[in-house]
Coordinates of N, CA, C and O in Angstrom, one line a residue:
X61 N -7.6 8.5 8.2 CA -7.0 7.2 7.9 C -6.3 6.7 9.1 O -5.3 7.4 9.6
X62 N -6.6 5.6 9.6 CA -6.0 5.0 10.8 C -4.6 4.6 10.7 O -3.8 4.7 11.6
X63 N -4.2 4.3 9.5 CA -2.8 3.8 9.2 C -1.9 4.9 8.6 O -0.9 4.6 8.0
X64 N -2.3 6.1 8.7 CA -1.6 7.2 8.1 C -0.1 7.2 8.5 O 0.8 7.4 7.6
X65 N 0.1 7.1 9.8 CA 1.5 7.1 10.2 C 2.4 6.0 9.7 O 3.5 6.2 9.3
X66 N 1.8 4.8 9.6 CA 2.5 3.6 9.1 C 2.8 3.9 7.6 O 3.9 3.6 7.2
X67 N 1.8 4.3 6.9 CA 2.0 4.6 5.5 C 3.1 5.6 5.2 O 4.0 5.4 4.4
X68 N 3.0 6.7 6.0 CA 4.0 7.7 5.8 C 5.4 7.2 6.2 O 6.4 7.6 5.5
X69 N 5.5 6.4 7.2 CA 6.9 5.9 7.6 C 7.5 5.0 6.5 O 8.7 5.1 6.2
X70 N 6.7 4.1 6.0 CA 7.1 3.3 4.9 C 7.5 4.1 3.7 O 8.6 3.9 3.1
X71 N 6.7 5.0 3.3 CA 7.0 5.9 2.2 C 8.2 6.7 2.4 O 9.1 6.8 1.4
X72 N 8.4 7.2 3.5 CA 9.6 8.0 3.9 C 10.8 7.2 3.8 O 11.9 7.6 3.3
X73 N 10.7 6.0 4.4 CA 11.9 5.0 4.4 C 12.3 4.7 2.9 O 13.5 4.7 2.6
X74 N 11.3 4.4 2.1 CA 11.6 4.1 0.7 C 12.2 5.3 0.0 O 13.2 5.2 -0.7
X75 N 11.8 6.5 0.3 CA 12.3 7.7 -0.3 C 13.8 7.9 0.1 O 14.7 8.2 -0.7
X76 N 14.0 7.8 1.4 CA 15.4 8.0 1.9 C 16.3 6.9 1.4 O 17.5 7.2 1.0
X77 N 15.8 5.6 1.3 CA 16.7 4.6 0.8 C 17.0 4.8 -0.7 O 18.1 4.6 -1.1
X78 N 16.0 5.2 -1.4 CA 16.2 5.4 -2.9 C 17.2 6.6 -3.1 O 18.0 6.6 -4.0
X79 N 17.1 7.7 -2.3 CA 18.0 8.8 -2.4 C 19.4 8.3 -2.1 O 20.4 8.7 -2.8
X80 N 19.5 7.6 -1.0 CA 20.9 7.1 -0.6 C 21.5 6.2 -1.6 O 22.7 6.3 -1.9
X81 N 20.7 5.4 -2.3 CA 21.3 4.5 -3.3 C 21.3 5.2 -4.7 O 21.6 4.6 -5.7
X82 N 20.9 6.4 -4.8 CA 20.8 7.2 -6.0 C 20.0 6.6 -7.1 O 20.3 6.5 -8.3
X83 N 18.8 6.0 -6.6 CA 17.8 5.4 -7.5 C 16.5 6.0 -7.4 O 15.5 5.4 -7.7
X84 N 16.4 7.3 -7.0 CA 15.1 7.9 -6.7 C 14.2 8.0 -7.9 O 13.0 7.7 -7.9
X85 N 14.8 8.3 -9.1 CA 14.0 8.4 -10.3 C 13.4 7.1 -10.7 O 12.3 7.0 -11.1
X86 N 14.3 6.0 -10.6 CA 13.8 4.7 -11.0 C 12.7 4.2 -10.1 O 11.7 3.6 -10.5
X87 N 12.9 4.4 -8.7 CA 11.9 4.0 -7.8 C 10.6 4.7 -8.0 O 9.5 4.2 -7.9
X88 N 10.7 6.0 -8.3 CA 9.5 6.8 -8.6 C 8.8 6.2 -9.9 O 7.5 6.1 -9.9
X89 N 9.5 5.9 -10.9 CA 8.9 5.3 -12.1 C 8.3 3.9 -11.7 O 7.2 3.6 -12.2
X90 N 9.0 3.1 -10.9 CA 8.4 1.9 -10.5 C 7.1 2.1 -9.7 O 6.1 1.3 -9.9
X91 N 7.1 3.0 -8.8 CA 5.9 3.3 -8.0 C 4.7 3.7 -8.9 O 3.6 3.3 -8.7
X92 N 5.0 4.6 -9.9 CA 4.0 5.0 -10.8 C 3.4 3.8 -11.6 O 2.2 3.7 -11.8
X93 N 4.3 2.9 -12.1 CA 3.9 1.7 -12.8 C 3.1 0.8 -11.9 O 2.0 0.3 -12.4
X94 N 3.5 0.6 -10.7 CA 2.7 -0.2 -9.7 C 1.3 0.4 -9.6 O 0.3 -0.4 -9.7
X95 N 1.2 1.7 -9.3 CA -0.1 2.3 -9.1 C -1.0 2.2 -10.4 O -2.2 2.0 -10.3
X96 N -0.3 2.3 -11.5 CA -1.1 2.2 -12.8 C -1.6 0.8 -13.0 O -2.8 0.6 -13.3
X97 N -0.8 -0.2 -12.7 CA -1.2 -1.6 -12.9 C -2.3 -1.9 -11.9 O -3.3 -2.5 -12.3
X98 N -2.2 -1.5 -10.7 CA -3.2 -1.8 -9.7 C -4.5 -1.1 -10.0 O -5.6 -1.7 -9.9
X99 N -4.4 0.1 -10.5 CA -5.6 0.9 -10.9 C -6.3 0.3 -12.0 O -7.6 0.2 -12.1
X100 N -5.6 -0.2 -13.0 CA -6.2 -0.8 -14.2 C -6.6 -2.3 -14.0 O -7.4 -2.8 -14.8
X101 N -6.2 -2.9 -12.9 CA -6.6 -4.3 -12.6 C -7.2 -4.4 -11.3 O -6.6 -4.6 -10.3
X102 N -8.5 -4.4 -11.3 CA -9.3 -4.4 -10.1 C -9.0 -5.7 -9.3 O -9.0 -5.7 -8.0
X103 N -8.8 -6.8 -10.0 CA -8.6 -8.1 -9.3 C -7.3 -8.0 -8.5 O -7.3 -8.6 -7.4
X104 N -6.3 -7.3 -9.0 CA -5.0 -7.2 -8.2 C -5.3 -6.4 -6.9 O -4.8 -6.7 -5.9
X105 N -6.0 -5.3 -7.1 CA -6.3 -4.5 -5.9 C -7.1 -5.3 -4.9 O -6.8 -5.1 -3.6
X106 N -8.1 -6.0 -5.3 CA -8.9 -6.9 -4.4 C -8.0 -7.9 -3.7 O -8.1 -8.2 -2.5
X107 N -7.1 -8.5 -4.5 CA -6.2 -9.5 -4.0 C -5.3 -8.9 -2.9 O -5.1 -9.6 -1.8
X108 N -4.8 -7.8 -3.1 CA -3.9 -7.1 -2.0 C -4.7 -6.8 -0.8 O -4.1 -6.9 0.3
X109 N -5.9 -6.5 -0.8 CA -6.7 -6.2 0.3 C -7.3 -7.5 1.0 O -7.8 -7.4 2.1
X110 N -7.3 -8.6 0.3 CA -8.0 -9.8 0.8 C -7.2 -10.4 2.0 O -6.1 -10.9 1.8
X111 N -7.8 -10.4 3.2 CA -7.1 -11.0 4.4 C -7.0 -12.5 4.4 O -6.2 -13.1 5.2
X112 N -7.8 -13.2 3.6 CA -7.7 -14.6 3.6 C -6.6 -15.2 2.7 O -6.3 -16.4 2.8
X113 N -6.0 -14.4 1.9 CA -4.9 -14.9 1.1 C -3.6 -14.6 1.9 O -3.4 -13.5 2.3
X114 N -2.7 -15.6 2.0 CA -1.5 -15.5 2.7 C -0.6 -14.4 2.1 O -0.5 -14.2 0.9
X115 N 0.1 -13.7 3.0 CA 1.0 -12.6 2.5 C 2.0 -13.1 1.5 O 2.3 -12.4 0.5
X116 N 2.6 -14.2 1.8 CA 3.7 -14.7 0.9 C 3.1 -15.1 -0.5 O 3.8 -14.9 -1.5
X117 N 1.9 -15.5 -0.6 CA 1.3 -15.8 -1.9 C 1.1 -14.5 -2.6 O 1.3 -14.4 -3.8
X118 N 0.8 -13.4 -1.9 CA 0.6 -12.1 -2.5 C 2.0 -11.7 -3.0 O 2.1 -11.1 -4.1
X119 N 3.0 -11.9 -2.3 CA 4.4 -11.5 -2.7 C 4.8 -12.3 -4.0 O 5.3 -11.6 -4.9
X120 N 4.5 -13.5 -4.0 CA 4.9 -14.3 -5.2 C 4.2 -13.8 -6.4 O 4.8 -13.6 -7.5
X121 N 2.9 -13.4 -6.3 CA 2.1 -12.9 -7.4 C 2.7 -11.5 -7.8 O 2.9 -11.3 -9.0
X122 N 3.0 -10.7 -6.8 CA 3.5 -9.3 -7.1 C 4.9 -9.5 -7.8 O 5.2 -8.8 -8.8
X123 N 5.7 -10.4 -7.3 CA 7.0 -10.6 -7.9 C 6.9 -11.1 -9.3 O 7.7 -10.6 -10.2
X124 N 6.0 -12.0 -9.6 CA 5.8 -12.5 -11.0 C 5.4 -11.3 -11.9 O 5.8 -11.3 -13.0
X125 N 4.5 -10.5 -11.4 CA 4.0 -9.4 -12.3 C 5.1 -8.4 -12.5 O 5.2 -7.9 -13.6
X126 N 5.9 -8.0 -11.5 CA 6.8 -6.8 -11.6 C 8.2 -7.1 -11.7 O 9.0 -6.2 -12.0
X127 N 8.7 -8.4 -11.6 CA 10.1 -8.6 -11.6 C 10.9 -8.2 -12.8 O 12.0 -7.8 -12.7
X128 N 10.3 -8.2 -14.0 CA 11.0 -7.8 -15.2 C 11.0 -6.3 -15.4 O 11.7 -5.8 -16.2
X129 N 10.1 -5.6 -14.7 CA 10.0 -4.1 -14.9 C 10.5 -3.3 -13.7 O 10.6 -2.1 -13.8
X130 N 10.7 -4.0 -12.6 CA 11.1 -3.2 -11.4 C 12.6 -3.4 -11.1 O 13.1 -4.5 -11.3
X131 N 13.2 -2.4 -10.5 CA 14.6 -2.6 -10.0 C 14.5 -3.4 -8.6 O 13.5 -3.5 -8.0
X132 N 15.7 -3.9 -8.3 CA 15.8 -4.8 -7.1 C 15.4 -4.0 -5.8 O 14.7 -4.6 -5.0
X133 N 15.7 -2.7 -5.8 CA 15.3 -1.9 -4.6 C 13.8 -1.9 -4.4 O 13.3 -2.0 -3.2
X134 N 13.0 -1.8 -5.4 CA 11.6 -1.8 -5.3 C 11.0 -3.2 -5.0 O 10.1 -3.3 -4.1
X135 N 11.6 -4.2 -5.6 CA 11.1 -5.6 -5.3 C 11.4 -5.9 -3.8 O 10.6 -6.5 -3.1
X136 N 12.6 -5.5 -3.3 CA 13.0 -5.7 -2.0 C 12.1 -5.0 -1.0 O 11.7 -5.5 0.1
X137 N 11.7 -3.8 -1.4 CA 10.8 -3.0 -0.6 C 9.5 -3.7 -0.5 O 8.9 -3.8 0.6
X138 N 9.0 -4.2 -1.6 CA 7.7 -4.9 -1.5 C 7.8 -6.1 -0.6 O 6.9 -6.4 0.2
X139 N 8.9 -6.8 -0.7 CA 9.1 -8.0 0.2 C 9.1 -7.5 1.7 O 8.4 -8.2 2.5
X140 N 9.7 -6.4 2.0 CA 9.7 -6.0 3.4 C 8.3 -5.6 3.8 O 7.8 -6.0 4.9
X141 N 7.5 -5.0 3.0 CA 6.1 -4.6 3.3 C 5.3 -5.9 3.5 O 4.6 -6.0 4.5
X142 N 5.4 -6.8 2.6 CA 4.7 -8.1 2.7 C 5.1 -8.9 4.0 O 4.3 -9.4 4.7
X143 N 6.4 -9.0 4.2 CA 6.9 -9.7 5.4 C 6.4 -9.1 6.7 O 6.2 -9.8 7.7
X144 N 6.1 -7.8 6.7 CA 5.6 -7.1 7.9 C 4.1 -7.1 7.9 O 3.4 -6.4 8.7
X145 N 3.5 -7.9 7.0 CA 2.0 -8.0 6.9 C 1.3 -6.7 6.7 O 0.2 -6.4 7.2
X146 N 1.9 -5.8 5.8 CA 1.3 -4.5 5.5 C 0.9 -4.4 4.1 O 0.7 -3.3 3.6
X147 N 0.8 -5.5 3.4 CA 0.5 -5.5 1.9 C -0.8 -4.8 1.6 O -1.0 -4.3 0.5
X148 N -1.7 -4.8 2.6 CA -3.0 -4.1 2.3 C -2.8 -2.6 2.2 O -3.7 -1.9 1.7
X149 N -1.7 -2.1 2.7 CA -1.4 -0.7 2.6 C -0.5 -0.3 1.5 O -0.2 0.9 1.3
X150 N 0.0 -1.3 0.7 CA 1.0 -1.0 -0.3 C 0.6 0.1 -1.3 O 1.5 0.9 -1.7
X151 N -0.6 0.1 -1.8 CA -1.0 1.1 -2.7 C -0.9 2.5 -2.1 O -0.4 3.4 -2.7
X152 N -1.4 2.6 -0.8 CA -1.3 3.9 -0.1 C 0.1 4.3 0.1 O 0.4 5.5 0.0
X153 N 1.0 3.3 0.4 CA 2.4 3.6 0.6 C 3.0 4.1 -0.7 O 3.7 5.2 -0.6
X154 N 2.7 3.5 -1.8 CA 3.3 4.0 -3.1 C 2.7 5.4 -3.4 O 3.4 6.3 -4.0
X155 N 1.4 5.6 -3.1 CA 0.8 7.0 -3.4 C 1.5 8.0 -2.5 O 1.8 9.1 -3.0
X156 N 1.7 7.6 -1.2 CA 2.4 8.6 -0.3 C 3.9 8.8 -0.8 O 4.3 10.0 -0.8
X157 N 4.5 7.8 -1.3 CA 5.9 7.9 -1.8 C 5.9 8.9 -3.0 O 6.8 9.8 -3.0
X158 N 5.0 8.7 -3.9 CA 5.0 9.6 -5.1 C 4.7 11.1 -4.7 O 5.3 12.0 -5.2
X159 N 3.9 11.3 -3.6 CA 3.6 12.6 -3.1 C 4.9 13.2 -2.5 O 5.2 14.4 -2.7
X160 N 5.6 12.4 -1.7 CA 6.8 12.8 -1.1 C 7.9 13.1 -2.1 O 8.6 14.1 -2.0
X161 N 7.9 12.3 -3.2 CA 8.9 12.6 -4.3 C 8.6 13.9 -4.9 O 9.5 14.7 -5.1
X162 N 7.3 14.2 -5.2 CA 7.0 15.5 -5.8 C 7.3 16.7 -4.9 O 7.8 17.7 -5.4
X163 N 7.1 16.5 -3.7 CA 7.5 17.6 -2.7 C 9.0 17.8 -2.7 O 9.5 18.9 -2.8
X164 N 9.7 16.7 -2.7 CA 11.2 16.7 -2.7 C 11.7 17.4 -4.0 O 12.7 18.2 -3.9
X165 N 11.0 17.2 -5.1 CA 11.5 17.8 -6.4 C 10.8 19.1 -6.7 O 11.1 19.7 -7.7
X166 N 9.9 19.6 -5.8 CA 9.3 20.9 -6.0 C 8.2 20.8 -7.1 O 8.0 21.8 -7.8
X167 N 7.6 19.7 -7.3 CA 6.6 19.5 -8.4 C 5.2 19.6 -7.7 O 4.9 18.9 -6.7
X168 N 4.4 20.4 -8.3 CA 3.0 20.6 -7.8 C 2.0 19.9 -8.7 O 2.1 20.1 -9.9
X169 N 1.1 19.2 -8.1 CA 0.0 18.6 -8.9 C -1.1 19.7 -9.0 O -1.5 20.3 -8.0
X170 N -1.7 19.9 -10.2 CA -2.7 20.8 -10.4 C -3.7 20.3 -11.4 O -3.4 19.4 -12.3
X171 N -5.0 20.7 -11.3 CA -6.0 20.3 -12.2 C -6.8 21.5 -12.6 O -7.3 22.3 -11.8
X172 N -7.0 21.6 -13.9 CA -7.9 22.6 -14.4 C -9.1 21.9 -15.0 O -9.0 21.0 -15.8
X173 N -10.3 22.3 -14.6 CA -11.5 21.7 -15.1 C -12.2 22.7 -16.0 O -12.4 23.9 -15.6
X174 N -12.5 22.3 -17.2 CA -13.1 23.2 -18.2 C -14.2 22.4 -19.0 O -14.3 21.2 -19.0
X175 N -14.9 23.2 -19.8 CA -15.9 22.6 -20.7 C -15.3 21.8 -21.9 O -15.8 20.8 -22.3
X176 N -14.2 22.4 -22.4 CA -13.5 21.8 -23.5 C -12.1 21.6 -23.2 O -11.6 22.2 -22.2
X177 N -11.4 20.8 -24.0 CA -10.0 20.6 -23.8 C -9.3 22.0 -24.1 O -9.5 22.6 -25.2
X178 N -8.4 22.4 -23.2 CA -7.7 23.7 -23.4 C -6.5 23.5 -24.3 O -5.9 22.5 -24.3
X179 N -6.3 24.6 -25.0 CA -5.1 24.6 -25.9 C -3.8 24.6 -25.1 O -3.8 25.1 -24.0
X180 N -2.7 24.1 -25.7 CA -1.5 24.0 -25.1 C -0.9 25.3 -24.5 O -0.4 25.4 -23.4
X181 N -1.1 26.4 -25.3 CA -0.6 27.7 -24.9 C -1.3 28.2 -23.6 O -0.8 28.8 -22.7
X182 N -2.6 27.9 -23.5 CA -3.4 28.3 -22.3 C -2.9 27.5 -21.1 O -2.8 28.0 -20.0
X183 N -2.7 26.2 -21.4 CA -2.2 25.4 -20.2 C -0.9 25.8 -19.8 O -0.6 25.8 -18.6
X184 N 0.0 26.2 -20.7 CA 1.3 26.8 -20.3 C 1.2 28.1 -19.5 O 1.9 28.3 -18.6
X185 N 0.2 28.9 -19.9 CA 0.0 30.1 -19.2 C -0.5 29.8 -17.7 O -0.1 30.5 -16.8
X186 N -1.3 28.8 -17.6 CA -1.8 28.4 -16.3 C -0.7 27.9 -15.5 O -0.5 28.2 -14.3
X187 N 0.2 27.1 -16.1 CA 1.4 26.5 -15.4 C 2.2 27.7 -14.9 O 2.7 27.7 -13.8
X188 N 2.5 28.7 -15.7 CA 3.3 29.8 -15.4 C 2.7 30.6 -14.2 O 3.4 31.0 -13.2
X189 N 1.4 30.8 -14.2 CA 0.7 31.4 -13.1 C 0.9 30.6 -11.8 O 1.2 31.2 -10.7
X190 N 0.7 29.3 -11.9 CA 0.9 28.5 -10.7 C 2.3 28.6 -10.1 O 2.5 28.7 -8.9
X191 N 3.3 28.5 -11.0 CA 4.7 28.6 -10.6 C 4.9 29.9 -9.9 O 5.6 30.0 -8.9
X192 N 4.4 31.0 -10.4 CA 4.6 32.3 -9.8 C 3.9 32.4 -8.5 O 4.5 33.0 -7.5
X193 N 2.8 31.9 -8.3 CA 2.0 32.1 -7.1 C 2.4 31.1 -6.0 O 2.1 31.3 -4.8
X194 N 3.0 30.0 -6.4 CA 3.3 28.9 -5.4 C 4.8 28.7 -5.2 O 5.2 27.9 -4.3
X195 N 5.6 29.3 -6.0 CA 7.1 29.2 -5.9 C 7.5 27.7 -6.0 O 8.5 27.3 -5.4
X196 N 6.8 26.9 -6.8 CA 7.3 25.6 -7.1 C 8.2 25.6 -8.3 O 8.2 26.5 -9.1
X197 N 8.9 24.4 -8.5 CA 9.8 24.3 -9.6 C 9.1 23.9 -10.9 O 9.5 24.3 -12.0
X198 N 8.2 23.0 -10.7 CA 7.4 22.4 -11.9 C 6.0 22.1 -11.5 O 5.7 22.0 -10.3
X199 N 5.2 22.0 -12.5 CA 3.7 21.8 -12.3 C 3.3 20.6 -13.2 O 3.6 20.6 -14.4
X200 N 2.7 19.6 -12.7 CA 2.0 18.6 -13.4 C 0.5 19.0 -13.5 O -0.2 18.9 -12.5
X201 N 0.1 19.5 -14.7 CA -1.2 20.0 -14.9 C -2.0 19.1 -15.7 O -1.7 18.7 -16.8
X202 N -3.2 18.7 -15.2 CA -4.1 17.9 -15.9 C -5.3 18.7 -16.3 O -5.7 19.7 -15.6
X203 N -5.9 18.4 -17.4 CA -7.1 19.2 -17.9 C -8.3 18.2 -17.9 O -8.3 17.3 -18.8
X204 N -9.2 18.4 -17.0 CA -10.4 17.5 -16.9 C -11.5 18.3 -17.6 O -11.7 19.4 -17.4
X205 N -12.2 17.5 -18.4 CA -13.4 18.0 -19.1 C -14.7 17.8 -18.3 O -14.9 16.6 -17.9
X206 N -15.5 18.8 -18.1 CA -16.7 18.7 -17.4 C -17.8 19.4 -18.2 O -17.9 20.6 -18.2
X207 N -18.5 18.6 -19.0 CA -19.6 19.2 -19.9 C -20.7 19.9 -19.1 O -21.5 20.6 -19.7
X208 N -20.8 19.7 -17.8 CA -21.9 20.3 -17.1 C -21.6 21.8 -16.7 O -22.5 22.5 -16.4
X209 N -20.3 22.2 -16.9 CA -20.0 23.6 -16.7 C -20.6 24.4 -17.8 O -20.7 24.0 -19.0
X210 N -21.1 25.6 -17.5 CA -21.7 26.5 -18.4 C -20.6 27.2 -19.2 O -20.6 27.4 -20.4
X211 N -19.5 27.5 -18.6 CA -18.4 28.2 -19.2 C -17.4 28.5 -18.1 O -17.6 28.3 -16.9
X212 N -16.2 29.0 -18.5 CA -15.1 29.3 -17.6 C -14.4 28.1 -17.2 O -14.4 27.1 -17.9
X213 N -13.8 28.1 -16.0 CA -12.9 27.0 -15.6 C -12.8 27.0 -14.1 O -13.1 28.0 -13.4
X214 N -12.3 25.9 -13.5 CA -11.9 25.9 -12.1 C -10.5 25.3 -12.1 O -10.1 24.4 -12.8
X215 N -9.7 25.9 -11.2 CA -8.3 25.5 -11.0 C -8.0 25.0 -9.6 O -8.3 25.8 -8.7
X216 N -7.5 23.8 -9.5 CA -7.2 23.2 -8.1 C -5.7 23.0 -8.0 O -5.2 22.3 -8.9
X217 N -5.1 23.5 -7.0 CA -3.7 23.2 -6.7 C -3.3 23.6 -5.3 O -3.9 24.6 -4.8
X218 N -2.4 22.9 -4.7 CA -1.8 23.3 -3.4 C -2.9 23.7 -2.4 O -2.9 24.7 -1.8
X219 N -3.9 22.8 -2.3 CA -5.1 23.1 -1.4 C -5.8 24.4 -1.7 O -6.4 25.0 -0.8
X220 N -5.7 24.8 -2.9 CA -6.4 26.1 -3.3 C -7.4 25.7 -4.4 O -7.2 24.7 -5.2
X221 N -8.5 26.5 -4.5 CA -9.4 26.3 -5.6 C -9.7 27.7 -6.1 O -10.2 28.6 -5.4
X222 N -9.5 27.9 -7.4 CA -9.8 29.1 -8.1 C -11.0 28.8 -9.0 O -10.8 28.1 -10.0
X223 N -12.1 29.2 -8.6 CA -13.3 28.9 -9.4 C -13.8 30.1 -10.2 O -14.4 31.0 -9.8
X224 N -13.4 30.0 -11.5 CA -13.7 31.1 -12.5 C -14.8 30.6 -13.4 O -14.8 31.0 -14.6
X225 N -15.7 29.7 -13.0 CA -16.7 29.2 -13.8 C -17.9 30.2 -13.8 O -18.1 30.9 -12.9
X226 N -18.6 30.2 -14.9 CA -19.8 31.0 -15.1 C -20.9 30.6 -14.0 O -21.5 31.5 -13.4
X227 N -21.0 29.3 -13.7 CA -21.9 28.9 -12.7 C -21.6 29.5 -11.3 O -22.5 30.0 -10.6
X228 N -20.3 29.6 -11.0 CA -19.9 30.2 -9.7 C -20.2 31.7 -9.7 O -20.6 32.2 -8.7
X229 N -19.9 32.3 -10.8 CA -20.2 33.8 -10.9 C -21.7 34.0 -10.7 O -22.1 35.0 -10.1
X230 N -22.5 33.2 -11.3 CA -24.0 33.3 -11.2 C -24.4 33.1 -9.7 O -25.2 33.9 -9.2
X231 N -23.8 32.1 -9.0 CA -24.2 31.9 -7.6 C -23.8 33.1 -6.8 O -24.5 33.4 -5.9
X232 N -22.6 33.6 -7.0 CA -22.1 34.8 -6.3 C -23.0 36.0 -6.5 O -23.3 36.7 -5.5
X233 N -23.4 36.2 -7.7 CA -24.3 37.3 -8.0 C -25.7 37.1 -7.3 O -26.2 38.0 -6.8
X234 N -26.1 35.9 -7.3 CA -27.4 35.5 -6.7 C -27.3 35.8 -5.2 O -28.2 36.4 -4.6
X235 N -26.2 35.4 -4.5 CA -26.0 35.7 -3.1 C -26.0 37.2 -2.8 O -26.6 37.7 -1.9
X236 N -25.3 37.9 -3.7 CA -25.2 39.4 -3.5 C -26.6 40.0 -3.7 O -26.9 40.9 -2.9
X237 N -27.3 39.6 -4.6 CA -28.7 40.2 -4.9 C -29.6 39.8 -3.7 O -30.5 40.6 -3.4
X238 N -29.5 38.6 -3.2 CA -30.4 38.2 -2.1 C -30.1 38.9 -0.8 O -30.9 39.0 0.1
X239 N -28.8 39.2 -0.7 CA -28.4 39.9 0.6 C -28.9 41.3 0.6 O -29.2 41.8 1.7
X240 N -29.1 42.0 -0.5 CA -29.5 43.4 -0.5 C -31.0 43.5 -0.4 O -31.9 43.3 -0.1

């Protein structure tokens, strides 16, 4: 990504400002709401990326959408981003901010992929395993259903992949048999 440094700088500035003003939790909630709204409204995402629409018009639209739900610090941040003509990066900035927030709080994102929805006690066991192996404080664990799996599961977290699916075991067995 060509704008990675710019995105990271804005996200870091927002994180530091929110911490200094003791509004970190609120800004995190605002960022998540922003990302949810943009994800659910393709038109808004297209509008933000459209270079033919003036930056200030984009700001007016964003302010109308979010003014009742966002704290002043978040609205002011959006204004700064738009004034600097970086509104095409705002989604990436908020995604980077939420990632920095999770790192700051010791929260790890993880995903378990299985054939069926896993029971709560199994998900809690997986969370406990991740906490032990990664030394994080908390885990946001999502359970994705993949009906193409034969059985087992795969677990992704912290740039790791634990593939305990039947399909993976069959492939490994096949490689072992073909090697001999």
